CSV table of C-alpha atoms in Angstrom, one decimal:
chain,number,residue,atom,x,y,z
A,315,GLU,CA,107.3,119.9,42.7
A,316,THR,CA,104.3,118.6,43.1
A,317,GLU,CA,104.7,115.0,42.6
A,318,SER,CA,107.3,114.7,44.4
A,319,ALA,CA,104.5,115.5,47.9
A,320,ALA,CA,101.8,114.1,46.5
A,321,ALA,CA,101.0,111.9,49.5
A,322,VAL,CA,101.5,114.1,52.0
A,323,GLN,CA,99.8,117.2,49.7
A,324,VAL,CA,97.0,114.2,50.2
A,325,ALA,CA,97.2,114.1,53.8
A,326,GLN,CA,97.1,117.8,54.1
A,327,ALA,CA,93.5,117.9,51.9
A,328,ARG,CA,92.2,115.7,54.7
A,329,GLU,CA,93.3,116.4,57.5
A,330,LEU,CA,92.5,119.3,56.8
A,331,ILE,CA,89.0,118.8,55.8
A,332,ALA,CA,89.1,116.7,59.8
A,333,VAL,CA,89.8,120.1,61.1
A,334,LEU,CA,86.8,121.4,59.5
A,335,ALA,CA,84.3,119.2,60.0
A,336,PRO,CA,82.3,120.5,62.8
A,337,GLU,CA,82.1,124.0,61.1
A,338,MET,CA,78.3,124.6,60.3
A,339,HIS,CA,79.5,128.1,58.9
A,340,PRO,CA,79.6,128.4,55.1
A,341,VAL,CA,83.8,127.4,54.0
A,342,VAL,CA,85.3,129.2,51.9
A,343,LEU,CA,89.0,127.5,50.7
A,344,VAL,CA,91.2,130.1,48.6
A,345,GLY,CA,94.8,129.4,47.4
A,346,ASP,CA,97.2,128.2,45.8
A,347,PHE,CA,96.9,124.6,46.0
A,348,ASN,CA,99.9,123.1,44.2
A,349,SER,CA,97.0,120.2,42.3
A,350,ALA,CA,95.3,121.1,39.2
A,351,ALA,CA,91.7,121.7,38.8
A,352,ASP,CA,91.7,118.6,36.3
A,353,GLY,CA,93.6,116.5,38.5
A,354,SER,CA,96.5,115.9,36.0
A,355,GLN,CA,99.0,116.0,38.6
A,356,THR,CA,97.6,115.5,42.7
A,357,ALA,CA,94.4,114.2,43.7
A,358,THR,CA,94.0,116.9,46.3
A,359,TYR,CA,91.7,118.8,44.2
A,360,GLY,CA,89.4,116.2,44.0
A,361,ILE,CA,89.7,115.1,48.2
A,362,LEU,CA,88.8,118.5,48.6
A,363,LEU,CA,86.0,118.5,46.2
A,364,SER,CA,84.3,114.3,47.0
A,365,GLU,CA,84.9,113.8,50.5
A,366,GLY,CA,85.4,117.8,51.1
A,367,GLY,CA,81.6,119.1,50.2
A,368,PHE,CA,83.9,121.2,48.3
A,369,ALA,CA,82.4,122.5,45.2
A,370,ASP,CA,84.4,124.9,43.5
A,371,ALA,CA,83.6,128.7,42.1
A,372,TRP,CA,85.8,129.3,38.5
A,373,THR,CA,84.0,125.7,37.5
A,374,ALA,CA,80.8,127.0,38.2
A,375,ALA,CA,81.1,130.3,37.3
A,376,HIS,CA,82.6,129.2,34.2
A,377,PRO,CA,81.8,125.6,33.2
A,378,HIS,CA,83.8,124.6,30.0
A,379,ASP,CA,86.8,127.3,30.3
A,380,PRO,CA,89.6,125.7,31.9
A,381,GLY,CA,90.4,128.9,33.5
A,382,TYR,CA,94.1,128.3,34.0
A,383,THR,CA,96.3,131.0,35.6
A,384,SER,CA,99.8,129.0,35.5
A,385,SER,CA,101.7,129.5,35.0
A,386,LEU,CA,103.1,133.0,33.9
A,387,PRO,CA,107.5,133.1,32.7
A,388,ALA,CA,109.3,132.5,36.6
A,389,ASN,CA,111.4,134.7,35.4
A,390,LEU,CA,109.1,137.2,35.1
A,391,PHE,CA,110.1,138.4,30.9
A,392,GLY,CA,108.4,137.4,28.2
A,393,PRO,CA,104.6,135.8,27.4
A,394,PRO,CA,102.2,134.3,29.4
A,395,GLN,CA,102.6,130.2,29.0
A,396,LEU,CA,99.4,129.9,30.9
A,397,ALA,CA,98.2,126.5,31.8
A,398,THR,CA,96.9,125.1,34.2
A,399,ARG,CA,94.5,126.4,37.3
A,400,ILE,CA,95.7,125.6,41.0
A,401,ASP,CA,94.4,129.3,42.3
A,402,LEU,CA,91.2,128.3,43.8
A,403,VAL,CA,88.4,129.7,45.5
A,404,LEU,CA,86.7,126.5,46.9
A,405,VAL,CA,82.8,126.9,49.1
A,406,ARG,CA,81.3,124.9,51.3
A,407,TYR,CA,78.4,125.9,52.4
A,408,ASP,CA,77.5,122.9,54.8
A,409,PHE,CA,73.8,123.4,55.7
A,410,PRO,CA,73.6,119.4,55.6
A,411,SER,CA,70.2,119.4,53.5
A,412,TRP,CA,71.9,120.8,50.7
A,413,SER,CA,75.8,118.9,50.5
A,414,HIS,CA,77.7,118.5,46.8
A,415,THR,CA,74.6,120.7,45.3
A,416,GLY,CA,77.6,123.2,44.1
A,417,ILE,CA,77.2,127.0,45.3
A,418,VAL,CA,73.8,129.2,46.0
A,419,GLY,CA,73.3,132.5,45.4
A,420,GLY,CA,75.2,132.3,42.7
A,421,VAL,CA,78.9,133.5,41.2
A,422,HIS,CA,81.2,135.6,39.7
A,423,ALA,CA,84.5,134.8,39.1
A,424,ASP,CA,87.2,135.6,36.1
A,425,VAL,CA,91.1,135.5,35.6
A,426,ILE,CA,93.2,138.4,36.7
A,427,GLY,CA,96.8,140.3,35.2
A,428,GLU,CA,97.5,137.6,32.3
A,429,GLU,CA,97.1,140.6,30.3
A,430,ALA,CA,100.0,141.9,28.3
A,431,PRO,CA,101.2,144.4,28.1
A,432,ALA,CA,98.1,146.0,30.2
A,433,ASP,CA,98.9,144.1,33.1
A,434,LEU,CA,103.9,144.0,32.9
A,435,THR,CA,105.0,146.1,35.9
A,436,PRO,CA,106.3,149.9,33.9
A,437,SER,CA,110.2,148.4,34.1
A,438,GLY,CA,107.5,144.6,31.7
A,439,ARG,CA,107.7,142.8,34.0
A,440,TRP,CA,104.6,140.4,35.9
A,441,PRO,CA,104.3,141.1,39.2
A,442,SER,CA,102.9,137.1,39.5
A,443,ASP,CA,104.4,134.5,38.1
A,444,HIS,CA,100.5,133.5,38.4
A,445,ALA,CA,97.4,135.4,37.4
A,446,GLY,CA,95.1,136.6,39.3
A,447,VAL,CA,91.5,135.6,41.2
A,448,VAL,CA,88.7,136.9,41.3
A,449,VAL,CA,85.2,135.5,42.7
A,450,THR,CA,81.8,137.2,44.1
A,451,LEU,CA,79.8,134.7,45.6
A,452,ASN,CA,76.3,136.0,46.1
A,453,THR,CA,74.2,134.8,49.5
A,454,PRO,CA,70.3,133.7,48.1
A,455,LYS,CA,68.3,137.2,49.8
A,456,ALA,CA,65.5,135.0,50.9
A,457,VAL,CA,68.3,132.8,53.0
A,458,GLU,CA,69.4,134.6,56.8
A,459,LYS,CA,69.0,132.1,58.3
A,460,PHE,CA,69.8,128.4,59.4
A,461,ASN,CA,68.2,126.7,62.1
A,462,GLY,CA,70.6,124.2,62.6
A,463,SER,CA,67.4,121.8,61.5
A,464,GLY,CA,68.9,120.2,57.6
A,465,SER,CA,67.2,123.2,56.1
A,466,LEU,CA,66.6,126.9,55.2
A,467,ALA,CA,63.9,129.4,56.6
A,468,PRO,CA,63.8,132.7,56.5
A,469,ALA,CA,64.1,135.3,58.7
A,470,ALA,CA,61.5,136.7,60.5
A,471,ALA,CA,59.9,139.1,59.1
A,472,LYS,CA,60.6,142.8,61.2
A,473,LYS,CA,58.1,144.0,62.7
A,474,LYS,CA,56.1,147.0,62.4
A,475,LYS,CA,56.0,149.9,65.9
């Protein structure tokens, strides 16, 4: 599937980057990207990181763990066969002076729905052909305001009456 559509997928990644380029707020992309995080399928994942300025939440939380999410058996019966990671959570804070610095404030990530028998439905099937990814992004408490000048500034202290 991804091999025959690689050129389209790469074009779509670059179009997404272009659409999001003017965005000055944090951006979180979440989904089944059909592009392995190890680069073995298409160049899309690498383009989103290198050209789009995104950081991978899973890699930030687990730098030495592949975090496989795909593929559980297509018929949804049988043992897990997770061998790739195409379900991604990508983050871009878009603070110009912090570009390509990873995820600010910290991250927690977990793969869920891949444990038998606990995650099987009552009929013994997997709920999906993919495991899920749960990510918690922690924003830095000292940084409450981006002042637009390329640097971060704490919010003004509230005055007591």
